[in-house]
Amino acid sequence: DDSEDEDANFGAQRSKLPLDADGKPIPMWLYKLHGLGVEFKCEICGNYSYWGRRAFDRHFHEWRHAHGMRMLGIPNTKHFHDITSISEARALYDRLKHNIREAAVNPAEAEQVEDSQGNVYSRKTYEDLKRQGLVN
């Protein structure tokens, strides 16, 4: 009885396996090796399911994910690889925008001034030192 149940179970599993180029089910060891039994869902793609890590990694460069990101108003860059939740993508985008604003160079701070001894200061530092009488 046990061997019959195992045979029936194996037959049911084989019918669920994906087909290869010849139309035959792929071997179970190959199915497990590629992790095709693992489901990855992407909320950005409309809760679309990807079976296996390779297909999931590849989908970040495909039209469905790029379109979802565009609809959210977020660029589809490397920063968002492995981000599948809309809320996580928006939070990361806000954080990246904030970091870019902080890193932006203020033109007033970028101007450099040299004193009579050859020391180079920013315009603001030079003006402060000049007011204090420390620089000529």
PDB file of C-alpha atoms in Angstrom:
ATOM      1  CA  ASP A   1       0.000   0.000   0.000  1.00  0.00           C
ATOM      2  CA  ASP A   2       2.809   2.396   0.869  1.00  0.00           C
ATOM      3  CA  SER A   3       4.595   1.844  -2.439  1.00  0.00           C
ATOM      4  CA  GLU A   4       1.334   2.514  -4.321  1.00  0.00           C
ATOM      5  CA  ASP A   5       0.835   5.790  -2.416  1.00  0.00           C
ATOM      6  CA  GLU A   6       4.416   6.845  -3.193  1.00  0.00           C
ATOM      7  CA  ASP A   7       3.937   6.020  -6.881  1.00  0.00           C
ATOM      8  CA  ALA A   8       0.678   7.992  -6.990  1.00  0.00           C
ATOM      9  CA  ASN A   9       2.295  10.899  -5.141  1.00  0.00           C
ATOM     10  CA  PHE A  10       5.305  10.858  -7.494  1.00  0.00           C
ATOM     11  CA  GLY A  11       2.994  10.785 -10.522  1.00  0.00           C
ATOM     12  CA  ALA A  12       1.038  13.764  -9.187  1.00  0.00           C
ATOM     13  CA  GLN A  13       4.290  15.643  -8.589  1.00  0.00           C
ATOM     14  CA  ARG A  14       5.550  14.866 -12.087  1.00  0.00           C
ATOM     15  CA  SER A  15       2.410  16.272 -13.642  1.00  0.00           C
ATOM     16  CA  LYS A  16       3.063  19.609 -11.863  1.00  0.00           C
ATOM     17  CA  LEU A  17       6.650  19.907 -13.101  1.00  0.00           C
ATOM     18  CA  PRO A  18       7.435  22.408 -15.867  1.00  0.00           C
ATOM     19  CA  LEU A  19       8.096  21.029 -19.328  1.00  0.00           C
ATOM     20  CA  ASP A  20      11.434  21.115 -21.131  1.00  0.00           C
ATOM     21  CA  ALA A  21      11.959  21.871 -24.818  1.00  0.00           C
ATOM     22  CA  ASP A  22      10.813  18.360 -25.802  1.00  0.00           C
ATOM     23  CA  GLY A  23       7.535  18.696 -23.921  1.00  0.00           C
ATOM     24  CA  LYS A  24       8.577  16.269 -21.207  1.00  0.00           C
ATOM     25  CA  PRO A  25       8.588  17.204 -17.508  1.00  0.00           C
ATOM     26  CA  ILE A  26      12.034  18.237 -16.249  1.00  0.00           C
ATOM     27  CA  PRO A  27      13.733  15.909 -13.745  1.00  0.00           C
ATOM     28  CA  MET A  28      12.842  16.432 -10.093  1.00  0.00           C
ATOM     29  CA  TRP A  29      16.500  17.016  -9.109  1.00  0.00           C
ATOM     30  CA  LEU A  30      16.752  19.851 -11.639  1.00  0.00           C
ATOM     31  CA  TYR A  31      13.463  21.300 -10.409  1.00  0.00           C
ATOM     32  CA  LYS A  32      14.786  21.359  -6.841  1.00  0.00           C
ATOM     33  CA  LEU A  33      18.258  22.567  -7.869  1.00  0.00           C
ATOM     34  CA  HIS A  34      16.838  25.686  -9.507  1.00  0.00           C
ATOM     35  CA  GLY A  35      14.397  26.256  -6.648  1.00  0.00           C
ATOM     36  CA  LEU A  36      11.410  26.215  -8.966  1.00  0.00           C
ATOM     37  CA  GLY A  37       9.148  25.229  -6.068  1.00  0.00           C
ATOM     38  CA  VAL A  38       9.827  28.567  -4.338  1.00  0.00           C
ATOM     39  CA  GLU A  39       7.339  31.328  -5.122  1.00  0.00           C
ATOM     40  CA  PHE A  40       8.312  35.001  -5.073  1.00  0.00           C
ATOM     41  CA  LYS A  41       5.561  37.629  -5.290  1.00  0.00           C
ATOM     42  CA  CYS A  42       6.110  41.216  -6.400  1.00  0.00           C
ATOM     43  CA  GLU A  43       3.559  43.786  -5.261  1.00  0.00           C
ATOM     44  CA  ILE A  44       4.969  46.354  -7.701  1.00  0.00           C
ATOM     45  CA  CYS A  45       4.161  44.005 -10.595  1.00  0.00           C
ATOM     46  CA  GLY A  46       0.553  43.626  -9.425  1.00  0.00           C
ATOM     47  CA  ASN A  47       1.236  40.653  -7.081  1.00  0.00           C
ATOM     48  CA  TYR A  48       2.610  38.621  -9.976  1.00  0.00           C
ATOM     49  CA  SER A  49       4.284  35.344  -8.929  1.00  0.00           C
ATOM     50  CA  TYR A  50       7.750  34.291 -10.033  1.00  0.00           C
ATOM     51  CA  TRP A  51       8.852  30.696  -9.546  1.00  0.00           C
ATOM     52  CA  GLY A  52      12.529  30.300  -8.666  1.00  0.00           C
ATOM     53  CA  ARG A  53      15.175  32.809  -7.682  1.00  0.00           C
ATOM     54  CA  ARG A  54      16.552  33.163 -11.209  1.00  0.00           C
ATOM     55  CA  ALA A  55      13.209  34.210 -12.698  1.00  0.00           C
ATOM     56  CA  PHE A  56      12.655  36.538  -9.746  1.00  0.00           C
ATOM     57  CA  ASP A  57      16.056  38.239 -10.197  1.00  0.00           C
ATOM     58  CA  ARG A  58      15.498  38.568 -13.931  1.00  0.00           C
ATOM     59  CA  HIS A  59      12.084  40.190 -13.538  1.00  0.00           C
ATOM     60  CA  PHE A  60      13.580  43.423 -12.128  1.00  0.00           C
ATOM     61  CA  HIS A  61      14.814  44.257 -15.644  1.00  0.00           C
ATOM     62  CA  GLU A  62      11.623  43.293 -17.461  1.00  0.00           C
ATOM     63  CA  TRP A  63       8.785  45.498 -18.693  1.00  0.00           C
ATOM     64  CA  ARG A  64       6.229  44.582 -16.006  1.00  0.00           C
ATOM     65  CA  HIS A  65       8.417  45.720 -13.104  1.00  0.00           C
ATOM     66  CA  ALA A  66       9.687  48.794 -14.976  1.00  0.00           C
ATOM     67  CA  HIS A  67       6.105  49.805 -15.770  1.00  0.00           C
ATOM     68  CA  GLY A  68       5.048  49.370 -12.127  1.00  0.00           C
ATOM     69  CA  MET A  69       7.950  51.520 -10.957  1.00  0.00           C
ATOM     70  CA  ARG A  70       7.110  54.177 -13.563  1.00  0.00           C
ATOM     71  CA  MET A  71       3.487  54.252 -12.373  1.00  0.00           C
ATOM     72  CA  LEU A  72       4.762  54.883  -8.831  1.00  0.00           C
ATOM     73  CA  GLY A  73       6.945  57.728 -10.111  1.00  0.00           C
ATOM     74  CA  ILE A  74      10.129  55.932  -9.072  1.00  0.00           C
ATOM     75  CA  PRO A  75      13.108  55.295 -11.376  1.00  0.00           C
ATOM     76  CA  ASN A  76      13.895  51.616 -11.892  1.00  0.00           C
ATOM     77  CA  THR A  77      17.553  51.611 -10.759  1.00  0.00           C
ATOM     78  CA  LYS A  78      19.863  49.107  -9.047  1.00  0.00           C
ATOM     79  CA  HIS A  79      18.956  50.586  -5.671  1.00  0.00           C
ATOM     80  CA  PHE A  80      15.528  48.970  -5.924  1.00  0.00           C
ATOM     81  CA  HIS A  81      16.702  45.427  -6.735  1.00  0.00           C
ATOM     82  CA  ASP A  82      14.963  42.946  -4.369  1.00  0.00           C
ATOM     83  CA  ILE A  83      12.397  45.568  -3.304  1.00  0.00           C
ATOM     84  CA  THR A  84       8.964  44.122  -4.030  1.00  0.00           C
ATOM     85  CA  SER A  85       6.719  46.113  -1.690  1.00  0.00           C
ATOM     86  CA  ILE A  86       5.273  49.437  -2.814  1.00  0.00           C
ATOM     87  CA  SER A  87       5.686  50.972   0.636  1.00  0.00           C
ATOM     88  CA  GLU A  88       9.334  49.863   0.847  1.00  0.00           C
ATOM     89  CA  ALA A  89      10.049  51.266  -2.626  1.00  0.00           C
ATOM     90  CA  ARG A  90       8.503  54.638  -1.748  1.00  0.00           C
ATOM     91  CA  ALA A  91      10.384  54.796   1.572  1.00  0.00           C
ATOM     92  CA  LEU A  92      13.699  53.977  -0.120  1.00  0.00           C
ATOM     93  CA  TYR A  93      13.052  56.548  -2.863  1.00  0.00           C
ATOM     94  CA  ASP A  94      12.304  59.243  -0.274  1.00  0.00           C
ATOM     95  CA  ARG A  95      15.486  58.337   1.615  1.00  0.00           C
ATOM     96  CA  LEU A  96      17.555  58.471  -1.600  1.00  0.00           C
ATOM     97  CA  LYS A  97      16.088  61.865  -2.540  1.00  0.00           C
ATOM     98  CA  HIS A  98      16.901  63.170   0.945  1.00  0.00           C
ATOM     99  CA  ASN A  99      20.504  61.909   0.705  1.00  0.00           C
ATOM    100  CA  ILE A 100      20.956  63.526  -2.709  1.00  0.00           C
ATOM    101  CA  ARG A 101      19.676  66.863  -1.411  1.00  0.00           C
ATOM    102  CA  GLU A 102      22.110  66.710   1.523  1.00  0.00           C
ATOM    103  CA  ALA A 103      25.004  65.854  -0.766  1.00  0.00           C
ATOM    104  CA  ALA A 104      24.235  68.694  -3.180  1.00  0.00           C
ATOM    105  CA  VAL A 105      26.954  71.338  -3.153  1.00  0.00           C
ATOM    106  CA  ASN A 106      25.949  74.803  -2.048  1.00  0.00           C
ATOM    107  CA  PRO A 107      27.523  77.316  -4.495  1.00  0.00           C
ATOM    108  CA  ALA A 108      28.313  79.742  -1.670  1.00  0.00           C
ATOM    109  CA  GLU A 109      30.269  77.036   0.160  1.00  0.00           C
ATOM    110  CA  ALA A 110      31.996  75.823  -2.997  1.00  0.00           C
ATOM    111  CA  GLU A 111      33.726  79.172  -3.667  1.00  0.00           C
ATOM    112  CA  GLN A 112      37.301  79.123  -2.431  1.00  0.00           C
ATOM    113  CA  VAL A 113      39.408  82.122  -1.406  1.00  0.00           C
ATOM    114  CA  GLU A 114      43.161  82.335  -0.873  1.00  0.00           C
ATOM    115  CA  ASP A 115      44.763  84.623   1.728  1.00  0.00           C
ATOM    116  CA  SER A 116      48.073  86.485   1.369  1.00  0.00           C
ATOM    117  CA  GLN A 117      50.029  83.516   2.779  1.00  0.00           C
ATOM    118  CA  GLY A 118      48.598  81.052   0.247  1.00  0.00           C
ATOM    119  CA  ASN A 119      46.089  79.317   2.563  1.00  0.00           C
ATOM    120  CA  VAL A 120      42.846  78.302   0.870  1.00  0.00           C
ATOM    121  CA  TYR A 121      39.501  78.736   2.673  1.00  0.00           C
ATOM    122  CA  SER A 122      35.856  78.619   1.742  1.00  0.00           C
ATOM    123  CA  ARG A 123      34.324  82.077   1.236  1.00  0.00           C
ATOM    124  CA  LYS A 124      32.395  81.879   4.523  1.00  0.00           C
ATOM    125  CA  THR A 125      35.416  80.770   6.597  1.00  0.00           C
ATOM    126  CA  TYR A 126      37.596  83.469   5.035  1.00  0.00           C
ATOM    127  CA  GLU A 127      35.047  86.189   5.833  1.00  0.00           C
ATOM    128  CA  ASP A 128      34.765  84.959   9.459  1.00  0.00           C
ATOM    129  CA  LEU A 129      38.545  84.885   9.925  1.00  0.00           C
ATOM    130  CA  LYS A 130      38.902  88.306   8.308  1.00  0.00           C
ATOM    131  CA  ARG A 131      36.303  89.819  10.691  1.00  0.00           C
ATOM    132  CA  GLN A 132      38.188  88.343  13.639  1.00  0.00           C
ATOM    133  CA  GLY A 133      41.431  89.858  12.339  1.00  0.00           C
ATOM    134  CA  LEU A 134      43.165  86.487  11.976  1.00  0.00           C
ATOM    135  CA  VAL A 135      43.684  86.761   8.207  1.00  0.00           C
ATOM    136  CA  ASN A 136      44.959  89.670   6.083  1.00  0.00           C
TER     137      ASN A 136
END
